[in-house]
Amino acid sequence: MKTEPNSGSLMGATVSGFELAGASDADLAELKASLYRHRLLVLKEQHLEPKEFVALGRALGTIEVYYEPMYHHPEHPEIFVSGTKPGDSTEGVPQTGKFWHADYSFMSNPFGITMTYPQIVPKTNRGTFYIDMAKVFAELPDRLKDRLRGTLVEHSPRRYFKIRPTDVYRPIHEVQAEIEQVTPPVFHPTVFTHPVTGEEILYVSEAASFGFVEPDGTRLPPEILQEVLERSGQLDTGFTDPHIHLQSFTEGDLLLWDNRALVHRALHNPRPEPAQSYRVTVHDDFPFFGVAG
Ligand code: 7UC
Ligand code: FE
């Protein structure tokens, strides 16, 4: 197994020669160490059946099955399927994650590792954007750092929740009430210490964050969230902000990343070219939130 940092790029490393079938505990430990160090890994030449992809997830920790069944692979609910369009031969929910987010940040116990394994790779517009929120926090002016440490951030999926086939003809307020009931707003530490790297992570995304709250319940002005998002690069609609890394992929690539430190955004082809990707998400051996900053 060989791990090479992506030269000339903001983050990530390429791993060649990793084979789940022959992997020892030491290989898996090495893979995890590289994952936390480089944040984003591209495993080359992976040829895994769905059940082997699930086995890779189990080898890394405890799999979290997505809470909405419409995303599930028909035989393997552990796999979340993102695809082109309903009604196409390609299965899966279209246009998933087309907004800056960290996976499951709207849940009380998010998972540390996300893996995606493209199955049908489109010819153009392939890839995923990433921003390192440890770096973003480190670069904030001290006055903002001090303002944010010790506060909580409200997260909810309500802004980008996708209408399910079973929602057709339902009154929208009923669907909205259901979202609030199934996934009530959660309040996470705005800044927490990464349990492995020890860095302070700014846990904020354009998709899921709804503002900051002092421990006594006082809301911070909305302009502060706006400023933080702007500084992070998440509001740059042209994707040229220097914090943004575009990771492209090809057949056989399997991406895995640190879902604590990175926010990501899918790059989808607006044209109906077939595309499909499998995802498995994993709780690692550490509590998601280290110590709140
Ligand atoms: O349809 C989607 O884009 C699903 C997304 C909002 N959730 C991914 C997650 O794990 O948070
Ligand atoms: Fe995602």
Short mmCIF file of C-alpha atoms and ligand atoms in Angstrom, two decimals:
data_model
loop_
_atom_site.label_atom_id
_atom_site.label_comp_id
_atom_site.label_asym_id
_atom_site.label_seq_id
_atom_site.Cartn_x
_atom_site.Cartn_y
_atom_site.Cartn_z
CA MET A 1 0.00 0.00 0.00
CA LYS A 2 1.39 3.38 -1.06
CA THR A 3 0.07 6.78 0.03
CA GLU A 4 1.10 9.88 -1.87
CA PRO A 5 -0.04 13.38 -0.95
CA ASN A 6 -1.73 15.15 -3.87
CA SER A 7 0.94 17.56 -4.99
CA GLY A 8 -0.02 21.13 -5.69
CA SER A 9 -3.46 20.70 -4.20
CA LEU A 10 -5.04 21.93 -0.99
CA MET A 11 -5.60 18.54 0.57
CA GLY A 12 -5.81 14.84 0.01
CA ALA A 13 -3.67 11.84 -0.82
CA THR A 14 -3.85 9.01 -3.32
CA VAL A 15 -3.62 5.45 -2.05
CA SER A 16 -2.57 2.69 -4.41
CA GLY A 17 -2.28 -1.00 -3.66
CA PHE A 18 -4.95 -1.15 -0.97
CA GLU A 19 -6.92 -4.38 -1.16
CA LEU A 20 -9.62 -5.07 1.36
CA ALA A 21 -9.37 -8.84 0.86
CA GLY A 22 -5.75 -9.02 2.00
CA ALA A 23 -5.76 -6.06 4.39
CA SER A 24 -4.32 -6.66 7.87
CA ASP A 25 -5.28 -4.71 11.00
CA ALA A 26 -2.05 -2.75 10.51
CA ASP A 27 -3.07 -1.83 6.95
CA LEU A 28 -6.44 -0.60 8.19
CA ALA A 29 -4.79 1.38 10.98
CA GLU A 30 -2.43 2.94 8.44
CA LEU A 31 -5.34 3.83 6.18
CA LYS A 32 -7.18 5.53 9.05
CA ALA A 33 -4.07 7.42 10.13
CA SER A 34 -3.65 8.73 6.56
CA LEU A 35 -7.31 9.66 6.45
CA TYR A 36 -7.03 11.91 9.53
CA ARG A 37 -3.71 13.31 8.34
CA HIS A 38 -4.70 14.12 4.74
CA ARG A 39 -8.47 14.42 5.40
CA LEU A 40 -9.35 13.06 1.97
CA LEU A 41 -8.12 9.83 0.38
CA VAL A 42 -8.63 8.45 -3.10
CA LEU A 43 -8.24 4.67 -3.13
CA LYS A 44 -7.27 3.60 -6.64
CA GLU A 45 -8.27 0.46 -8.51
CA GLN A 46 -11.12 -0.65 -6.27
CA HIS A 47 -13.29 -3.39 -7.70
CA LEU A 48 -15.80 -4.08 -4.98
CA GLU A 49 -19.19 -5.73 -5.08
CA PRO A 50 -21.81 -3.91 -3.00
CA LYS A 51 -21.36 -6.37 -0.17
CA GLU A 52 -17.60 -5.85 -0.23
CA PHE A 53 -18.09 -2.08 -0.05
CA VAL A 54 -20.25 -2.69 3.02
CA ALA A 55 -17.49 -4.94 4.41
CA LEU A 56 -14.98 -2.10 3.98
CA GLY A 57 -17.31 0.10 6.04
CA ARG A 58 -17.49 -2.55 8.76
CA ALA A 59 -13.69 -2.88 8.73
CA LEU A 60 -13.43 0.85 9.51
CA GLY A 61 -16.09 1.11 12.20
CA THR A 62 -19.85 1.02 12.72
CA ILE A 63 -21.99 1.75 9.67
CA GLU A 64 -24.75 4.35 9.94
CA VAL A 65 -27.72 3.44 7.73
CA TYR A 66 -29.32 6.56 6.20
CA TYR A 67 -32.53 7.48 8.01
CA GLU A 68 -34.58 8.03 4.84
CA PRO A 69 -35.22 4.70 3.07
CA MET A 70 -35.68 6.27 -0.38
CA TYR A 71 -31.88 6.45 -0.64
CA HIS A 72 -31.25 2.79 0.21
CA HIS A 73 -29.74 0.29 -2.18
CA PRO A 74 -32.49 -2.32 -2.78
CA GLU A 75 -30.44 -5.22 -1.37
CA HIS A 76 -28.03 -3.38 0.93
CA PRO A 77 -29.67 -0.67 3.04
CA GLU A 78 -26.19 0.24 4.35
CA ILE A 79 -25.52 1.73 0.91
CA PHE A 80 -26.94 5.17 0.05
CA VAL A 81 -27.47 5.51 -3.70
CA SER A 82 -27.11 8.77 -5.53
CA GLY A 83 -28.19 8.62 -9.18
CA THR A 84 -29.20 10.64 -12.20
CA LYS A 85 -33.00 10.72 -12.30
CA PRO A 86 -35.91 8.69 -11.05
CA GLY A 87 -37.41 6.75 -13.94
CA ASP A 88 -34.03 6.29 -15.61
CA SER A 89 -32.38 2.91 -15.72
CA THR A 90 -29.97 4.37 -13.15
CA GLU A 91 -31.27 3.95 -9.61
CA GLY A 92 -30.81 6.40 -6.79
CA VAL A 93 -31.89 9.85 -5.69
CA PRO A 94 -30.79 12.57 -8.13
CA GLN A 95 -28.80 15.70 -7.30
CA THR A 96 -27.88 14.68 -3.76
CA GLY A 97 -25.65 16.93 -1.70
CA LYS A 98 -25.60 19.79 -4.19
CA PHE A 99 -24.98 22.29 -1.38
CA TRP A 100 -22.20 22.80 1.17
CA HIS A 101 -22.71 20.45 4.11
CA ALA A 102 -21.16 17.95 6.46
CA ASP A 103 -23.01 14.63 6.42
CA TYR A 104 -25.51 14.10 9.25
CA SER A 105 -24.64 17.40 10.93
CA PHE A 106 -28.39 17.73 11.60
CA MET A 107 -28.32 14.55 13.72
CA SER A 108 -27.26 14.40 17.36
CA ASN A 109 -24.45 11.92 16.72
CA PRO A 110 -22.87 12.41 13.28
CA PHE A 111 -20.31 9.92 11.90
CA GLY A 112 -16.61 10.59 11.43
CA ILE A 113 -16.03 8.96 8.03
CA THR A 114 -17.83 9.23 4.69
CA MET A 115 -16.97 7.03 1.71
CA THR A 116 -18.27 7.44 -1.81
CA TYR A 117 -17.70 4.93 -4.55
CA PRO A 118 -18.72 6.16 -8.01
CA GLN A 119 -20.35 3.38 -10.05
CA ILE A 120 -21.21 5.24 -13.25
CA VAL A 121 -18.82 8.11 -13.83
CA PRO A 122 -20.11 10.88 -16.12
CA LYS A 123 -17.76 12.18 -18.81
CA THR A 124 -17.97 15.80 -17.68
CA ASN A 125 -18.52 17.62 -14.38
CA ARG A 126 -17.34 14.75 -12.29
CA GLY A 127 -16.08 15.48 -8.82
CA THR A 128 -16.80 16.79 -5.37
CA PHE A 129 -15.83 20.13 -3.81
CA TYR A 130 -14.29 20.25 -0.33
CA ILE A 131 -13.42 22.92 2.23
CA ASP A 132 -11.24 22.30 5.28
CA MET A 133 -13.05 23.88 8.24
CA ALA A 134 -10.06 23.47 10.57
CA LYS A 135 -8.08 25.72 8.26
CA VAL A 136 -11.00 28.15 7.96
CA PHE A 137 -11.22 28.44 11.75
CA ALA A 138 -7.46 28.87 12.16
CA GLU A 139 -7.57 31.81 9.74
CA LEU A 140 -10.42 33.68 11.41
CA PRO A 141 -9.56 36.92 13.20
CA ASP A 142 -9.19 36.45 16.96
CA ARG A 143 -12.30 38.50 17.72
CA LEU A 144 -14.43 36.03 15.73
CA LYS A 145 -12.70 32.98 17.19
CA ASP A 146 -13.39 34.26 20.70
CA ARG A 147 -16.97 35.12 19.83
CA LEU A 148 -17.66 31.60 18.50
CA ARG A 149 -15.87 29.40 21.04
CA GLY A 150 -18.33 28.17 23.64
CA THR A 151 -21.40 28.94 21.51
CA LEU A 152 -23.73 26.40 19.95
CA VAL A 153 -24.81 26.20 16.32
CA GLU A 154 -28.29 25.15 15.24
CA HIS A 155 -28.37 22.50 12.52
CA SER A 156 -31.41 21.17 10.64
CA PRO A 157 -32.02 19.40 7.32
CA ARG A 158 -35.13 21.52 6.65
CA ARG A 159 -33.57 23.80 4.03
CA TYR A 160 -32.64 21.06 1.55
CA PHE A 161 -34.90 18.17 2.54
CA LYS A 162 -35.97 16.34 -0.63
CA ILE A 163 -39.60 15.62 -1.34
CA ARG A 164 -40.12 11.87 -1.43
CA PRO A 165 -42.38 10.06 -3.92
CA THR A 166 -44.80 9.45 -1.02
CA ASP A 167 -45.05 13.22 -0.39
CA VAL A 168 -46.87 13.91 -3.66
CA TYR A 169 -50.28 15.53 -2.93
CA ARG A 170 -49.41 16.08 0.75
CA PRO A 171 -49.85 19.61 2.09
CA ILE A 172 -46.40 21.16 2.37
CA HIS A 173 -46.95 22.25 6.00
CA GLU A 174 -47.55 18.62 6.94
CA VAL A 175 -44.27 17.56 5.32
CA GLN A 176 -42.51 20.46 7.07
CA ALA A 177 -44.00 19.47 10.43
CA GLU A 178 -42.82 15.92 9.87
CA ILE A 179 -39.26 17.10 9.18
CA GLU A 180 -39.27 19.04 12.48
CA GLN A 181 -40.64 16.04 14.33
CA VAL A 182 -38.29 13.38 12.87
CA THR A 183 -35.19 15.60 12.79
CA PRO A 184 -35.73 18.39 15.32
CA PRO A 185 -33.09 21.13 15.30
CA VAL A 186 -29.89 20.04 17.04
CA PHE A 187 -27.47 22.35 18.85
CA HIS A 188 -23.84 21.35 18.41
CA PRO A 189 -20.70 23.07 19.62
CA THR A 190 -19.84 25.67 16.97
CA VAL A 191 -16.17 24.92 17.59
CA PHE A 192 -14.98 21.54 18.81
CA THR A 193 -11.64 19.80 19.14
CA HIS A 194 -10.97 17.05 16.60
CA PRO A 195 -10.49 13.91 18.71
CA VAL A 196 -7.59 12.68 16.54
CA THR A 197 -5.77 15.74 15.21
CA GLY A 198 -6.49 18.03 18.19
CA GLU A 199 -7.39 20.91 15.88
CA GLU A 200 -10.32 23.23 16.44
CA ILE A 201 -13.06 22.56 13.88
CA LEU A 202 -15.63 25.16 12.85
CA TYR A 203 -18.80 23.10 12.46
CA VAL A 204 -20.76 25.35 10.14
CA SER A 205 -22.33 24.79 6.73
CA GLU A 206 -24.40 26.78 4.29
CA ALA A 207 -26.96 23.97 3.99
CA ALA A 208 -27.60 23.00 7.59
CA SER A 209 -26.62 25.86 9.92
CA PHE A 210 -29.27 28.27 11.21
CA GLY A 211 -27.35 30.52 13.56
CA PHE A 212 -25.39 30.65 16.78
CA VAL A 213 -26.65 30.60 20.34
CA GLU A 214 -24.94 31.54 23.60
CA PRO A 215 -25.11 28.89 26.36
CA ASP A 216 -27.78 31.04 28.08
CA GLY A 217 -29.97 30.86 24.94
CA THR A 218 -29.19 34.32 23.53
CA ARG A 219 -29.04 34.29 19.75
CA LEU A 220 -26.03 35.89 18.07
CA PRO A 221 -26.87 38.30 15.23
CA PRO A 222 -27.40 36.49 11.89
CA GLU A 223 -24.66 38.64 10.32
CA ILE A 224 -22.08 36.57 12.20
CA LEU A 225 -23.14 33.35 10.49
CA GLN A 226 -23.11 35.22 7.19
CA GLU A 227 -19.59 36.50 7.81
CA VAL A 228 -18.27 33.09 8.81
CA LEU A 229 -19.80 31.42 5.74
CA GLU A 230 -18.40 34.13 3.51
CA ARG A 231 -14.91 33.76 4.96
CA SER A 232 -15.08 29.98 4.56
CA GLY A 233 -15.66 30.14 0.80
CA GLN A 234 -19.04 28.38 1.01
CA LEU A 235 -20.89 31.34 -0.51
CA ASP A 236 -18.68 31.56 -3.59
CA THR A 237 -20.98 30.57 -6.44
CA GLY A 238 -18.09 30.59 -8.91
CA PHE A 239 -16.06 28.07 -6.81
CA THR A 240 -12.83 30.03 -7.18
CA ASP A 241 -12.38 30.80 -3.47
CA PRO A 242 -8.87 29.65 -2.43
CA HIS A 243 -10.35 27.36 0.27
CA ILE A 244 -12.18 25.23 -2.31
CA HIS A 245 -10.63 21.97 -3.43
CA LEU A 246 -12.19 20.09 -6.35
CA GLN A 247 -11.54 16.37 -6.16
CA SER A 248 -12.16 14.65 -9.44
CA PHE A 249 -12.42 10.87 -9.83
CA THR A 250 -12.40 8.14 -12.39
CA GLU A 251 -13.63 4.53 -12.62
CA GLY A 252 -12.29 2.41 -9.78
CA ASP A 253 -11.69 5.35 -7.43
CA LEU A 254 -13.14 5.20 -3.94
CA LEU A 255 -13.12 8.44 -1.95
CA LEU A 256 -13.05 8.58 1.80
CA TRP A 257 -12.86 11.65 3.98
CA ASP A 258 -12.88 13.13 7.43
CA ASN A 259 -16.50 14.20 7.93
CA ARG A 260 -15.54 16.25 11.02
CA ALA A 261 -13.04 18.56 9.37
CA LEU A 262 -14.42 18.85 5.84
CA VAL A 263 -17.59 20.26 4.37
CA HIS A 264 -18.34 19.10 0.85
CA ARG A 265 -20.59 19.84 -2.08
CA ALA A 266 -21.43 17.56 -4.98
CA LEU A 267 -20.73 18.69 -8.50
CA HIS A 268 -23.59 17.35 -10.61
CA ASN A 269 -23.95 17.36 -14.31
CA PRO A 270 -26.93 19.54 -15.26
CA ARG A 271 -27.38 17.46 -18.42
CA PRO A 272 -29.05 14.06 -18.03
CA GLU A 273 -25.90 12.02 -18.46
CA PRO A 274 -26.06 8.76 -16.48
CA ALA A 275 -24.25 8.94 -13.15
CA GLN A 276 -24.43 6.83 -10.04
CA SER A 277 -22.54 6.73 -6.80
CA TYR A 278 -22.68 4.50 -3.74
CA ARG A 279 -22.05 5.88 -0.25
CA VAL A 280 -21.27 4.18 3.05
CA THR A 281 -20.87 6.17 6.25
CA VAL A 282 -19.06 5.03 9.36
CA HIS A 283 -18.71 5.92 13.03
CA ASP A 284 -15.03 5.59 13.93
CA ASP A 285 -13.53 4.75 17.34
CA PHE A 286 -13.73 8.29 18.71
CA PRO A 287 -16.59 10.44 19.97
CA PHE A 288 -17.56 12.76 17.11
CA PHE A 289 -17.11 15.92 19.15
CA GLY A 290 -13.92 16.06 21.12
CA VAL A 291 -13.94 18.79 23.71
CA ALA A 292 -15.99 21.88 22.88
CA GLY A 293 -13.78 24.93 22.32
O1 7UC B 1 -30.52 14.27 -0.82
C1 7UC B 1 -29.52 14.67 -0.22
O2 7UC B 1 -28.77 15.50 -0.72
C2 7UC B 1 -29.22 14.09 1.15
C3 7UC B 1 -28.40 14.99 2.03
C4 7UC B 1 -29.20 16.18 2.45
N1 7UC B 1 -28.00 14.33 3.26
C5 7UC B 1 -26.70 13.81 3.36
C6 7UC B 1 -26.29 13.63 4.81
O3 7UC B 1 -25.84 12.55 5.18
O4 7UC B 1 -26.35 14.56 5.57
FE FE B 2 -22.77 14.52 1.60
#
